Amino acid sequence: MKLLHIDSSALGANSVTRELSAAIVARWQEALPGLTVEYLDLDAKPIPHLTGRTLARTDATCNEKEDELVQQFLEADTVVIGAPMYNFAIPSTLKAWLDRITVRGKTFRYTENGPEGLAGDKRVIIATGRGSAHGDNAPSDFQEPYLRYLFGFIGIGQVEFVRAEGVGLSPQHRADALAAAHAAIPMPIAA
Ligand SMILES: Cc1cc2nc3c(=O)[nH]c(=O)nc-3n(C[C@H](O)[C@H](O)[C@H](O)COP(=O)(O)O)c2cc1C
């Protein structure tokens, strides 16, 4: 079984989503001793933005990297992502990765009946962090709805969120939000 672990926070050791994504992966490794984990740190090693050269597939290095990222994503049974809220949405480093794995003919296709996702059959667990308290369905939230929609588009119907919010309001808010998020970590489904 393969797990792909991705972080995108720019806050290093002070990051809420890095703490949570690491805790999720550690819990899964404990529960599934044979688990293989691959890791992408999109802050330390950002993926170049999608450009015309990528779409035209005229740059061999760029094409290879994209193919590798799509393959790595498709092969993962579980994907754990640390996704902070930056300016009401996600870090551009995470968007750059999403642009590389949302590929027509590989993770989705168009049919006469509309788009069809091709990347189903995997669990996607996303640790989200927010400085303020937005709650559910807030008009200011372009983070979770965007991620839910995009992964739904490529075939993953149910994205699981582990949310720590209000972490910038006070040290107590941060501690409470982290404790609640740690308690809500989803586990593998018993075989
Ligand atoms: C560049 C930047 C933009 C941010 N934008 C928002 C925002 O729009 N709304 C919000 O509630 N918090 C915002 N925050 C606060 C972060 O969401 C919060 O610090 C969260 O913990 C980030 O996750 P991290 O600790 O894993 O980096 C922002 C923080 C940074 C550094």
JSON list of C-alpha atoms and ligand atoms in Angstrom, two decimals:
[
{"chain": "A", "resi": 1, "resn": "MET", "atom": "CA", "xyz": [0.00, 0.00, 0.00]},
{"chain": "A", "resi": 2, "resn": "LYS", "atom": "CA", "xyz": [1.32, 3.43, -0.97]},
{"chain": "A", "resi": 3, "resn": "LEU", "atom": "CA", "xyz": [0.81, 6.78, 0.72]},
{"chain": "A", "resi": 4, "resn": "LEU", "atom": "CA", "xyz": [1.81, 10.08, -0.83]},
{"chain": "A", "resi": 5, "resn": "HIS", "atom": "CA", "xyz": [2.51, 12.79, 1.76]},
{"chain": "A", "resi": 6, "resn": "ILE", "atom": "CA", "xyz": [2.61, 16.42, 0.61]},
{"chain": "A", "resi": 7, "resn": "ASP", "atom": "CA", "xyz": [3.35, 19.61, 2.55]},
{"chain": "A", "resi": 8, "resn": "SER", "atom": "CA", "xyz": [2.99, 23.14, 1.23]},
{"chain": "A", "resi": 9, "resn": "SER", "atom": "CA", "xyz": [3.24, 25.43, 4.26]},
{"chain": "A", "resi": 10, "resn": "ALA", "atom": "CA", "xyz": [5.91, 28.14, 4.17]},
{"chain": "A", "resi": 11, "resn": "LEU", "atom": "CA", "xyz": [6.02, 28.32, 7.98]},
{"chain": "A", "resi": 12, "resn": "GLY", "atom": "CA", "xyz": [8.46, 25.46, 8.55]},
{"chain": "A", "resi": 13, "resn": "ALA", "atom": "CA", "xyz": [8.62, 24.12, 12.10]},
{"chain": "A", "resi": 14, "resn": "ASN", "atom": "CA", "xyz": [5.88, 26.54, 13.18]},
{"chain": "A", "resi": 15, "resn": "SER", "atom": "CA", "xyz": [3.39, 25.12, 10.70]},
{"chain": "A", "resi": 16, "resn": "VAL", "atom": "CA", "xyz": [0.09, 23.73, 11.86]},
{"chain": "A", "resi": 17, "resn": "THR", "atom": "CA", "xyz": [-0.56, 21.75, 8.68]},
{"chain": "A", "resi": 18, "resn": "ARG", "atom": "CA", "xyz": [2.93, 20.22, 8.70]},
{"chain": "A", "resi": 19, "resn": "GLU", "atom": "CA", "xyz": [2.35, 19.06, 12.28]},
{"chain": "A", "resi": 20, "resn": "LEU", "atom": "CA", "xyz": [-1.02, 17.57, 11.35]},
{"chain": "A", "resi": 21, "resn": "SER", "atom": "CA", "xyz": [-0.01, 15.93, 8.08]},
{"chain": "A", "resi": 22, "resn": "ALA", "atom": "CA", "xyz": [2.99, 14.33, 9.85]},
{"chain": "A", "resi": 23, "resn": "ALA", "atom": "CA", "xyz": [0.71, 13.08, 12.64]},
{"chain": "A", "resi": 24, "resn": "ILE", "atom": "CA", "xyz": [-1.71, 11.58, 10.11]},
{"chain": "A", "resi": 25, "resn": "VAL", "atom": "CA", "xyz": [1.12, 9.78, 8.30]},
{"chain": "A", "resi": 26, "resn": "ALA", "atom": "CA", "xyz": [2.62, 8.54, 11.59]},
{"chain": "A", "resi": 27, "resn": "ARG", "atom": "CA", "xyz": [-0.76, 7.11, 12.68]},
{"chain": "A", "resi": 28, "resn": "TRP", "atom": "CA", "xyz": [-1.19, 5.36, 9.31]},
{"chain": "A", "resi": 29, "resn": "GLN", "atom": "CA", "xyz": [2.32, 3.93, 9.48]},
{"chain": "A", "resi": 30, "resn": "GLU", "atom": "CA", "xyz": [1.59, 2.53, 12.94]},
{"chain": "A", "resi": 31, "resn": "ALA", "atom": "CA", "xyz": [-1.65, 0.97, 11.72]},
{"chain": "A", "resi": 32, "resn": "LEU", "atom": "CA", "xyz": [-0.21, -0.35, 8.43]},
{"chain": "A", "resi": 33, "resn": "PRO", "atom": "CA", "xyz": [3.36, -1.59, 9.00]},
{"chain": "A", "resi": 34, "resn": "GLY", "atom": "CA", "xyz": [4.03, -2.34, 5.30]},
{"chain": "A", "resi": 35, "resn": "LEU", "atom": "CA", "xyz": [3.01, 1.14, 4.16]},
{"chain": "A", "resi": 36, "resn": "THR", "atom": "CA", "xyz": [5.32, 2.81, 1.62]},
{"chain": "A", "resi": 37, "resn": "VAL", "atom": "CA", "xyz": [5.50, 6.60, 2.01]},
{"chain": "A", "resi": 38, "resn": "GLU", "atom": "CA", "xyz": [6.67, 9.10, -0.59]},
{"chain": "A", "resi": 39, "resn": "TYR", "atom": "CA", "xyz": [7.06, 12.73, 0.41]},
{"chain": "A", "resi": 40, "resn": "LEU", "atom": "CA", "xyz": [6.91, 16.03, -1.48]},
{"chain": "A", "resi": 41, "resn": "ASP", "atom": "CA", "xyz": [7.80, 19.28, 0.27]},
{"chain": "A", "resi": 42, "resn": "LEU", "atom": "CA", "xyz": [6.41, 21.85, -2.16]},
{"chain": "A", "resi": 43, "resn": "ASP", "atom": "CA", "xyz": [7.89, 24.73, -0.15]},
{"chain": "A", "resi": 44, "resn": "ALA", "atom": "CA", "xyz": [11.44, 23.36, -0.07]},
{"chain": "A", "resi": 45, "resn": "LYS", "atom": "CA", "xyz": [11.26, 22.05, -3.64]},
{"chain": "A", "resi": 46, "resn": "PRO", "atom": "CA", "xyz": [8.57, 23.97, -5.54]},
{"chain": "A", "resi": 47, "resn": "ILE", "atom": "CA", "xyz": [7.29, 22.55, -8.79]},
{"chain": "A", "resi": 48, "resn": "PRO", "atom": "CA", "xyz": [7.61, 25.02, -11.67]},
{"chain": "A", "resi": 49, "resn": "HIS", "atom": "CA", "xyz": [4.35, 26.66, -12.70]},
{"chain": "A", "resi": 50, "resn": "LEU", "atom": "CA", "xyz": [2.39, 25.33, -15.62]},
{"chain": "A", "resi": 51, "resn": "THR", "atom": "CA", "xyz": [3.38, 27.21, -18.77]},
{"chain": "A", "resi": 52, "resn": "GLY", "atom": "CA", "xyz": [2.75, 27.08, -22.48]},
{"chain": "A", "resi": 53, "resn": "ARG", "atom": "CA", "xyz": [5.80, 24.84, -22.81]},
{"chain": "A", "resi": 54, "resn": "THR", "atom": "CA", "xyz": [4.22, 22.31, -20.46]},
{"chain": "A", "resi": 55, "resn": "LEU", "atom": "CA", "xyz": [0.96, 22.28, -22.38]},
{"chain": "A", "resi": 56, "resn": "ALA", "atom": "CA", "xyz": [2.73, 22.04, -25.73]},
{"chain": "A", "resi": 57, "resn": "ARG", "atom": "CA", "xyz": [4.91, 19.24, -24.31]},
{"chain": "A", "resi": 58, "resn": "THR", "atom": "CA", "xyz": [7.98, 20.67, -26.03]},
{"chain": "A", "resi": 59, "resn": "ASP", "atom": "CA", "xyz": [10.27, 20.60, -23.01]},
{"chain": "A", "resi": 60, "resn": "ALA", "atom": "CA", "xyz": [11.52, 17.08, -22.25]},
{"chain": "A", "resi": 61, "resn": "THR", "atom": "CA", "xyz": [12.59, 17.82, -18.67]},
{"chain": "A", "resi": 62, "resn": "CYS", "atom": "CA", "xyz": [9.28, 19.47, -17.93]},
{"chain": "A", "resi": 63, "resn": "ASN", "atom": "CA", "xyz": [7.29, 16.65, -19.56]},
{"chain": "A", "resi": 64, "resn": "GLU", "atom": "CA", "xyz": [9.18, 14.00, -17.63]},
{"chain": "A", "resi": 65, "resn": "LYS", "atom": "CA", "xyz": [8.56, 15.79, -14.34]},
{"chain": "A", "resi": 66, "resn": "GLU", "atom": "CA", "xyz": [4.85, 16.09, -15.04]},
{"chain": "A", "resi": 67, "resn": "ASP", "atom": "CA", "xyz": [4.56, 12.43, -16.07]},
{"chain": "A", "resi": 68, "resn": "GLU", "atom": "CA", "xyz": [6.41, 11.42, -12.90]},
{"chain": "A", "resi": 69, "resn": "LEU", "atom": "CA", "xyz": [4.08, 13.51, -10.70]},
{"chain": "A", "resi": 70, "resn": "VAL", "atom": "CA", "xyz": [0.92, 12.13, -12.34]},
{"chain": "A", "resi": 71, "resn": "GLN", "atom": "CA", "xyz": [2.22, 8.57, -12.04]},
{"chain": "A", "resi": 72, "resn": "GLN", "atom": "CA", "xyz": [3.16, 9.07, -8.40]},
{"chain": "A", "resi": 73, "resn": "PHE", "atom": "CA", "xyz": [-0.30, 10.47, -7.66]},
{"chain": "A", "resi": 74, "resn": "LEU", "atom": "CA", "xyz": [-2.13, 7.70, -9.54]},
{"chain": "A", "resi": 75, "resn": "GLU", "atom": "CA", "xyz": [-0.12, 4.96, -7.82]},
{"chain": "A", "resi": 76, "resn": "ALA", "atom": "CA", "xyz": [-0.88, 6.25, -4.32]},
{"chain": "A", "resi": 77, "resn": "ASP", "atom": "CA", "xyz": [-3.69, 4.52, -2.44]},
{"chain": "A", "resi": 78, "resn": "THR", "atom": "CA", "xyz": [-3.84, 7.38, 0.05]},
{"chain": "A", "resi": 79, "resn": "VAL", "atom": "CA", "xyz": [-2.79, 11.01, -0.34]},
{"chain": "A", "resi": 80, "resn": "VAL", "atom": "CA", "xyz": [-2.21, 13.18, 2.74]},
{"chain": "A", "resi": 81, "resn": "ILE", "atom": "CA", "xyz": [-1.85, 16.90, 2.06]},
{"chain": "A", "resi": 82, "resn": "GLY", "atom": "CA", "xyz": [-0.99, 19.80, 4.35]},
{"chain": "A", "resi": 83, "resn": "ALA", "atom": "CA", "xyz": [-2.87, 22.79, 2.91]},
{"chain": "A", "resi": 84, "resn": "PRO", "atom": "CA", "xyz": [-2.74, 26.12, 4.76]},
{"chain": "A", "resi": 85, "resn": "MET", "atom": "CA", "xyz": [-5.19, 28.89, 3.93]},
{"chain": "A", "resi": 86, "resn": "TYR", "atom": "CA", "xyz": [-3.28, 31.68, 2.19]},
{"chain": "A", "resi": 87, "resn": "ASN", "atom": "CA", "xyz": [-5.32, 34.69, 1.15]},
{"chain": "A", "resi": 88, "resn": "PHE", "atom": "CA", "xyz": [-8.53, 32.67, 1.45]},
{"chain": "A", "resi": 89, "resn": "ALA", "atom": "CA", "xyz": [-7.28, 29.93, -0.84]},
{"chain": "A", "resi": 90, "resn": "ILE", "atom": "CA", "xyz": [-4.27, 27.61, -1.00]},
{"chain": "A", "resi": 91, "resn": "PRO", "atom": "CA", "xyz": [-0.52, 28.28, -1.38]},
{"chain": "A", "resi": 92, "resn": "SER", "atom": "CA", "xyz": [0.50, 28.76, -5.00]},
{"chain": "A", "resi": 93, "resn": "THR", "atom": "CA", "xyz": [3.04, 25.95, -4.52]},
{"chain": "A", "resi": 94, "resn": "LEU", "atom": "CA", "xyz": [0.17, 23.52, -3.93]},
{"chain": "A", "resi": 95, "resn": "LYS", "atom": "CA", "xyz": [-1.74, 24.95, -6.90]},
{"chain": "A", "resi": 96, "resn": "ALA", "atom": "CA", "xyz": [1.36, 24.30, -9.06]},
{"chain": "A", "resi": 97, "resn": "TRP", "atom": "CA", "xyz": [1.26, 20.61, -8.04]},
{"chain": "A", "resi": 98, "resn": "LEU", "atom": "CA", "xyz": [-2.50, 20.40, -8.66]},
{"chain": "A", "resi": 99, "resn": "ASP", "atom": "CA", "xyz": [-1.97, 21.88, -12.13]},
{"chain": "A", "resi": 100, "resn": "ARG", "atom": "CA", "xyz": [0.44, 19.03, -12.88]},
{"chain": "A", "resi": 101, "resn": "ILE", "atom": "CA", "xyz": [-1.81, 16.20, -11.71]},
{"chain": "A", "resi": 102, "resn": "THR", "atom": "CA", "xyz": [-5.06, 17.47, -13.20]},
{"chain": "A", "resi": 103, "resn": "VAL", "atom": "CA", "xyz": [-4.35, 16.23, -16.70]},
{"chain": "A", "resi": 104, "resn": "ARG", "atom": "CA", "xyz": [-6.85, 15.42, -19.42]},
{"chain": "A", "resi": 105, "resn": "GLY", "atom": "CA", "xyz": [-6.63, 11.78, -20.46]},
{"chain": "A", "resi": 106, "resn": "LYS", "atom": "CA", "xyz": [-4.81, 10.81, -17.26]},
{"chain": "A", "resi": 107, "resn": "THR", "atom": "CA", "xyz": [-6.80, 11.94, -14.25]},
{"chain": "A", "resi": 108, "resn": "PHE", "atom": "CA", "xyz": [-9.96, 13.09, -16.05]},
{"chain": "A", "resi": 109, "resn": "ARG", "atom": "CA", "xyz": [-11.50, 12.94, -19.50]},
{"chain": "A", "resi": 110, "resn": "TYR", "atom": "CA", "xyz": [-14.35, 14.56, -21.35]},
{"chain": "A", "resi": 111, "resn": "THR", "atom": "CA", "xyz": [-17.14, 12.32, -22.58]},
{"chain": "A", "resi": 112, "resn": "GLU", "atom": "CA", "xyz": [-20.41, 13.00, -24.43]},
{"chain": "A", "resi": 113, "resn": "ASN", "atom": "CA", "xyz": [-22.04, 13.04, -21.02]},
{"chain": "A", "resi": 114, "resn": "GLY", "atom": "CA", "xyz": [-19.59, 15.51, -19.50]},
{"chain": "A", "resi": 115, "resn": "PRO", "atom": "CA", "xyz": [-16.32, 15.25, -17.60]},
{"chain": "A", "resi": 116, "resn": "GLU", "atom": "CA", "xyz": [-15.36, 11.98, -15.95]},
{"chain": "A", "resi": 117, "resn": "GLY", "atom": "CA", "xyz": [-12.77, 11.55, -13.19]},
{"chain": "A", "resi": 118, "resn": "LEU", "atom": "CA", "xyz": [-10.17, 8.82, -13.68]},
{"chain": "A", "resi": 119, "resn": "ALA", "atom": "CA", "xyz": [-8.34, 9.00, -10.35]},
{"chain": "A", "resi": 120, "resn": "GLY", "atom": "CA", "xyz": [-10.95, 7.42, -8.08]},
{"chain": "A", "resi": 121, "resn": "ASP", "atom": "CA", "xyz": [-10.26, 4.56, -5.73]},
{"chain": "A", "resi": 122, "resn": "LYS", "atom": "CA", "xyz": [-7.98, 6.45, -3.37]},
{"chain": "A", "resi": 123, "resn": "ARG", "atom": "CA", "xyz": [-8.43, 8.34, -0.12]},
{"chain": "A", "resi": 124, "resn": "VAL", "atom": "CA", "xyz": [-7.43, 11.97, 0.05]},
{"chain": "A", "resi": 125, "resn": "ILE", "atom": "CA", "xyz": [-6.97, 13.41, 3.54]},
{"chain": "A", "resi": 126, "resn": "ILE", "atom": "CA", "xyz": [-6.21, 17.12, 3.79]},
{"chain": "A", "resi": 127, "resn": "ALA", "atom": "CA", "xyz": [-4.95, 18.89, 6.90]},
{"chain": "A", "resi": 128, "resn": "THR", "atom": "CA", "xyz": [-6.09, 22.50, 6.62]},
{"chain": "A", "resi": 129, "resn": "GLY", "atom": "CA", "xyz": [-4.94, 25.42, 8.76]},
{"chain": "A", "resi": 130, "resn": "ARG", "atom": "CA", "xyz": [-6.52, 28.84, 9.00]},
{"chain": "A", "resi": 131, "resn": "GLY", "atom": "CA", "xyz": [-5.52, 31.86, 11.04]},
{"chain": "A", "resi": 132, "resn": "SER", "atom": "CA", "xyz": [-9.10, 33.02, 11.51]},
{"chain": "A", "resi": 133, "resn": "ALA", "atom": "CA", "xyz": [-12.26, 31.02, 12.28]},
{"chain": "A", "resi": 134, "resn": "HIS", "atom": "CA", "xyz": [-14.22, 30.65, 9.04]},
{"chain": "A", "resi": 135, "resn": "GLY", "atom": "CA", "xyz": [-16.45, 27.70, 9.95]},
{"chain": "A", "resi": 136, "resn": "ASP", "atom": "CA", "xyz": [-18.33, 25.66, 7.35]},
{"chain": "A", "resi": 137, "resn": "ASN", "atom": "CA", "xyz": [-19.55, 27.07, 4.01]},
{"chain": "A", "resi": 138, "resn": "ALA", "atom": "CA", "xyz": [-18.12, 30.54, 4.65]},
{"chain": "A", "resi": 139, "resn": "PRO", "atom": "CA", "xyz": [-18.00, 32.91, 1.64]},
{"chain": "A", "resi": 140, "resn": "SER", "atom": "CA", "xyz": [-14.37, 33.60, 2.60]},
{"chain": "A", "resi": 141, "resn": "ASP", "atom": "CA", "xyz": [-13.40, 29.94, 2.17]},
{"chain": "A", "resi": 142, "resn": "PHE", "atom": "CA", "xyz": [-11.86, 29.24, -1.24]},
{"chain": "A", "resi": 143, "resn": "GLN", "atom": "CA", "xyz": [-9.62, 26.59, 0.30]},
{"chain": "A", "resi": 144, "resn": "GLU", "atom": "CA", "xyz": [-11.69, 23.53, 1.29]},
{"chain": "A", "resi": 145, "resn": "PRO", "atom": "CA", "xyz": [-14.49, 23.97, -1.33]},
{"chain": "A", "resi": 146, "resn": "TYR", "atom": "CA", "xyz": [-11.87, 24.36, -4.06]},
{"chain": "A", "resi": 147, "resn": "LEU", "atom": "CA", "xyz": [-9.96, 21.26, -2.98]},
{"chain": "A", "resi": 148, "resn": "ARG", "atom": "CA", "xyz": [-13.18, 19.26, -2.57]},
{"chain": "A", "resi": 149, "resn": "TYR", "atom": "CA", "xyz": [-14.35, 20.28, -6.04]},
{"chain": "A", "resi": 150, "resn": "LEU", "atom": "CA", "xyz": [-11.06, 19.67, -7.80]},
{"chain": "A", "resi": 151, "resn": "PHE", "atom": "CA", "xyz": [-10.54, 16.20, -6.30]},
{"chain": "A", "resi": 152, "resn": "GLY", "atom": "CA", "xyz": [-14.20, 15.41, -7.02]},
{"chain": "A", "resi": 153, "resn": "PHE", "atom": "CA", "xyz": [-13.64, 16.43, -10.64]},
{"chain": "A", "resi": 154, "resn": "ILE", "atom": "CA", "xyz": [-10.84, 13.90, -11.01]},
{"chain": "A", "resi": 155, "resn": "GLY", "atom": "CA", "xyz": [-12.90, 11.16, -9.40]},
{"chain": "A", "resi": 156, "resn": "ILE", "atom": "CA", "xyz": [-12.34, 11.36, -5.66]},
{"chain": "A", "resi": 157, "resn": "GLY", "atom": "CA", "xyz": [-15.84, 11.79, -4.33]},
{"chain": "A", "resi": 158, "resn": "GLN", "atom": "CA", "xyz": [-15.11, 12.20, -0.67]},
{"chain": "A", "resi": 159, "resn": "VAL", "atom": "CA", "xyz": [-12.19, 14.30, 0.50]},
{"chain": "A", "resi": 160, "resn": "GLU", "atom": "CA", "xyz": [-11.56, 14.07, 4.24]},
{"chain": "A", "resi": 161, "resn": "PHE", "atom": "CA", "xyz": [-10.54, 17.29, 5.98]},
{"chain": "A", "resi": 162, "resn": "VAL", "atom": "CA", "xyz": [-8.72, 17.61, 9.30]},
{"chain": "A", "resi": 163, "resn": "ARG", "atom": "CA", "xyz": [-9.10, 21.29, 10.08]},
{"chain": "A", "resi": 164, "resn": "ALA", "atom": "CA", "xyz": [-7.31, 23.50, 12.61]},
{"chain": "A", "resi": 165, "resn": "GLU", "atom": "CA", "xyz": [-8.74, 26.98, 12.41]},
{"chain": "A", "resi": 166, "resn": "GLY", "atom": "CA", "xyz": [-8.57, 30.17, 14.39]},
{"chain": "A", "resi": 167, "resn": "VAL", "atom": "CA", "xyz": [-4.91, 29.37, 15.07]},
{"chain": "A", "resi": 168, "resn": "GLY", "atom": "CA", "xyz": [-3.91, 33.03, 14.72]},
{"chain": "A", "resi": 169, "resn": "LEU", "atom": "CA", "xyz": [-6.51, 34.33, 17.20]},
{"chain": "A", "resi": 170, "resn": "SER", "atom": "CA", "xyz": [-4.61, 33.45, 20.39]},
{"chain": "A", "resi": 171, "resn": "PRO", "atom": "CA", "xyz": [-2.22, 30.78, 21.71]},
{"chain": "A", "resi": 172, "resn": "GLN", "atom": "CA", "xyz": [-5.20, 29.12, 23.42]},
{"chain": "A", "resi": 173, "resn": "HIS", "atom": "CA", "xyz": [-7.20, 29.04, 20.18]},
{"chain": "A", "resi": 174, "resn": "ARG", "atom": "CA", "xyz": [-4.22, 27.46, 18.44]},
{"chain": "A", "resi": 175, "resn": "ALA", "atom": "CA", "xyz": [-3.75, 24.82, 21.15]},
{"chain": "A", "resi": 176, "resn": "ASP", "atom": "CA", "xyz": [-7.47, 23.96, 21.21]},
{"chain": "A", "resi": 177, "resn": "ALA", "atom": "CA", "xyz": [-7.73, 23.82, 17.42]},
{"chain": "A", "resi": 178, "resn": "LEU", "atom": "CA", "xyz": [-4.70, 21.55, 17.17]},
{"chain": "A", "resi": 179, "resn": "ALA", "atom": "CA", "xyz": [-5.97, 19.25, 19.93]},
{"chain": "A", "resi": 180, "resn": "ALA", "atom": "CA", "xyz": [-9.37, 18.95, 18.18]},
{"chain": "A", "resi": 181, "resn": "ALA", "atom": "CA", "xyz": [-7.71, 18.28, 14.83]},
{"chain": "A", "resi": 182, "resn": "HIS", "atom": "CA", "xyz": [-5.40, 15.60, 16.25]},
{"chain": "A", "resi": 183, "resn": "ALA", "atom": "CA", "xyz": [-8.46, 13.91, 17.80]},
{"chain": "A", "resi": 184, "resn": "ALA", "atom": "CA", "xyz": [-10.21, 13.90, 14.41]},
{"chain": "A", "resi": 185, "resn": "ILE", "atom": "CA", "xyz": [-7.48, 12.14, 12.39]},
{"chain": "A", "resi": 186, "resn": "PRO", "atom": "CA", "xyz": [-9.11, 9.55, 10.10]},
{"chain": "A", "resi": 187, "resn": "MET", "atom": "CA", "xyz": [-7.67, 6.05, 10.20]},
{"chain": "A", "resi": 188, "resn": "PRO", "atom": "CA", "xyz": [-7.43, 3.25, 7.64]},
{"chain": "A", "resi": 189, "resn": "ILE", "atom": "CA", "xyz": [-10.60, 1.23, 7.27]},
{"chain": "A", "resi": 190, "resn": "ALA", "atom": "CA", "xyz": [-10.13, -2.16, 8.95]},
{"chain": "A", "resi": 191, "resn": "ALA", "atom": "CA", "xyz": [-9.71, -4.92, 6.35]},
{"chain": "B", "resi": 1, "resn": "LIG", "atom": "C1", "xyz": [0.77, 34.38, 3.39]},
{"chain": "B", "resi": 1, "resn": "LIG", "atom": "C2", "xyz": [-0.30, 34.05, 4.38]},
{"chain": "B", "resi": 1, "resn": "LIG", "atom": "C3", "xyz": [-1.62, 34.29, 4.07]},
{"chain": "B", "resi": 1, "resn": "LIG", "atom": "C4", "xyz": [-2.63, 33.97, 4.98]},
{"chain": "B", "resi": 1, "resn": "LIG", "atom": "N1", "xyz": [-3.94, 34.20, 4.64]},
{"chain": "B", "resi": 1, "resn": "LIG", "atom": "C5", "xyz": [-4.92, 33.86, 5.51]},
{"chain": "B", "resi": 1, "resn": "LIG", "atom": "C6", "xyz": [-6.29, 34.06, 5.18]},
{"chain": "B", "resi": 1, "resn": "LIG", "atom": "O1", "xyz": [-6.64, 34.51, 4.11]},
{"chain": "B", "resi": 1, "resn": "LIG", "atom": "N2", "xyz": [-7.23, 33.71, 6.10]},
{"chain": "B", "resi": 1, "resn": "LIG", "atom": "C7", "xyz": [-6.90, 33.16, 7.30]},
{"chain": "B", "resi": 1, "resn": "LIG", "atom": "O2", "xyz": [-7.80, 32.84, 8.07]},
{"chain": "B", "resi": 1, "resn": "LIG", "atom": "N3", "xyz": [-5.62, 32.95, 7.65]},
{"chain": "B", "resi": 1, "resn": "LIG", "atom": "C8", "xyz": [-4.63, 33.28, 6.77]},
{"chain": "B", "resi": 1, "resn": "LIG", "atom": "N4", "xyz": [-3.31, 33.07, 7.11]},
{"chain": "B", "resi": 1, "resn": "LIG", "atom": "C9", "xyz": [-3.01, 32.38, 8.35]},
{"chain": "B", "resi": 1, "resn": "LIG", "atom": "C10", "xyz": [-2.77, 30.90, 8.06]},
{"chain": "B", "resi": 1, "resn": "LIG", "atom": "O3", "xyz": [-3.87, 30.30, 7.43]},
{"chain": "B", "resi": 1, "resn": "LIG", "atom": "C11", "xyz": [-2.47, 30.16, 9.35]},
{"chain": "B", "resi": 1, "resn": "LIG", "atom": "O4", "xyz": [-1.25, 30.70, 9.86]},
{"chain": "B", "resi": 1, "resn": "LIG", "atom": "C12", "xyz": [-2.34, 28.67, 9.18]},
{"chain": "B", "resi": 1, "resn": "LIG", "atom": "O5", "xyz": [-1.87, 28.14, 10.37]},
{"chain": "B", "resi": 1, "resn": "LIG", "atom": "C13", "xyz": [-1.41, 28.34, 8.06]},
{"chain": "B", "resi": 1, "resn": "LIG", "atom": "O6", "xyz": [-1.05, 26.97, 8.08]},
{"chain": "B", "resi": 1, "resn": "LIG", "atom": "P1", "xyz": [0.44, 26.60, 8.44]},
{"chain": "B", "resi": 1, "resn": "LIG", "atom": "O7", "xyz": [0.63, 26.93, 9.89]},
{"chain": "B", "resi": 1, "resn": "LIG", "atom": "O8", "xyz": [0.53, 25.15, 8.18]},
{"chain": "B", "resi": 1, "resn": "LIG", "atom": "O9", "xyz": [1.34, 27.39, 7.54]},
{"chain": "B", "resi": 1, "resn": "LIG", "atom": "C14", "xyz": [-2.29, 33.40, 6.22]},
{"chain": "B", "resi": 1, "resn": "LIG", "atom": "C15", "xyz": [-0.94, 33.16, 6.54]},
{"chain": "B", "resi": 1, "resn": "LIG", "atom": "C16", "xyz": [0.04, 33.47, 5.63]},
{"chain": "B", "resi": 1, "resn": "LIG", "atom": "C17", "xyz": [1.47, 33.18, 5.99]}
]
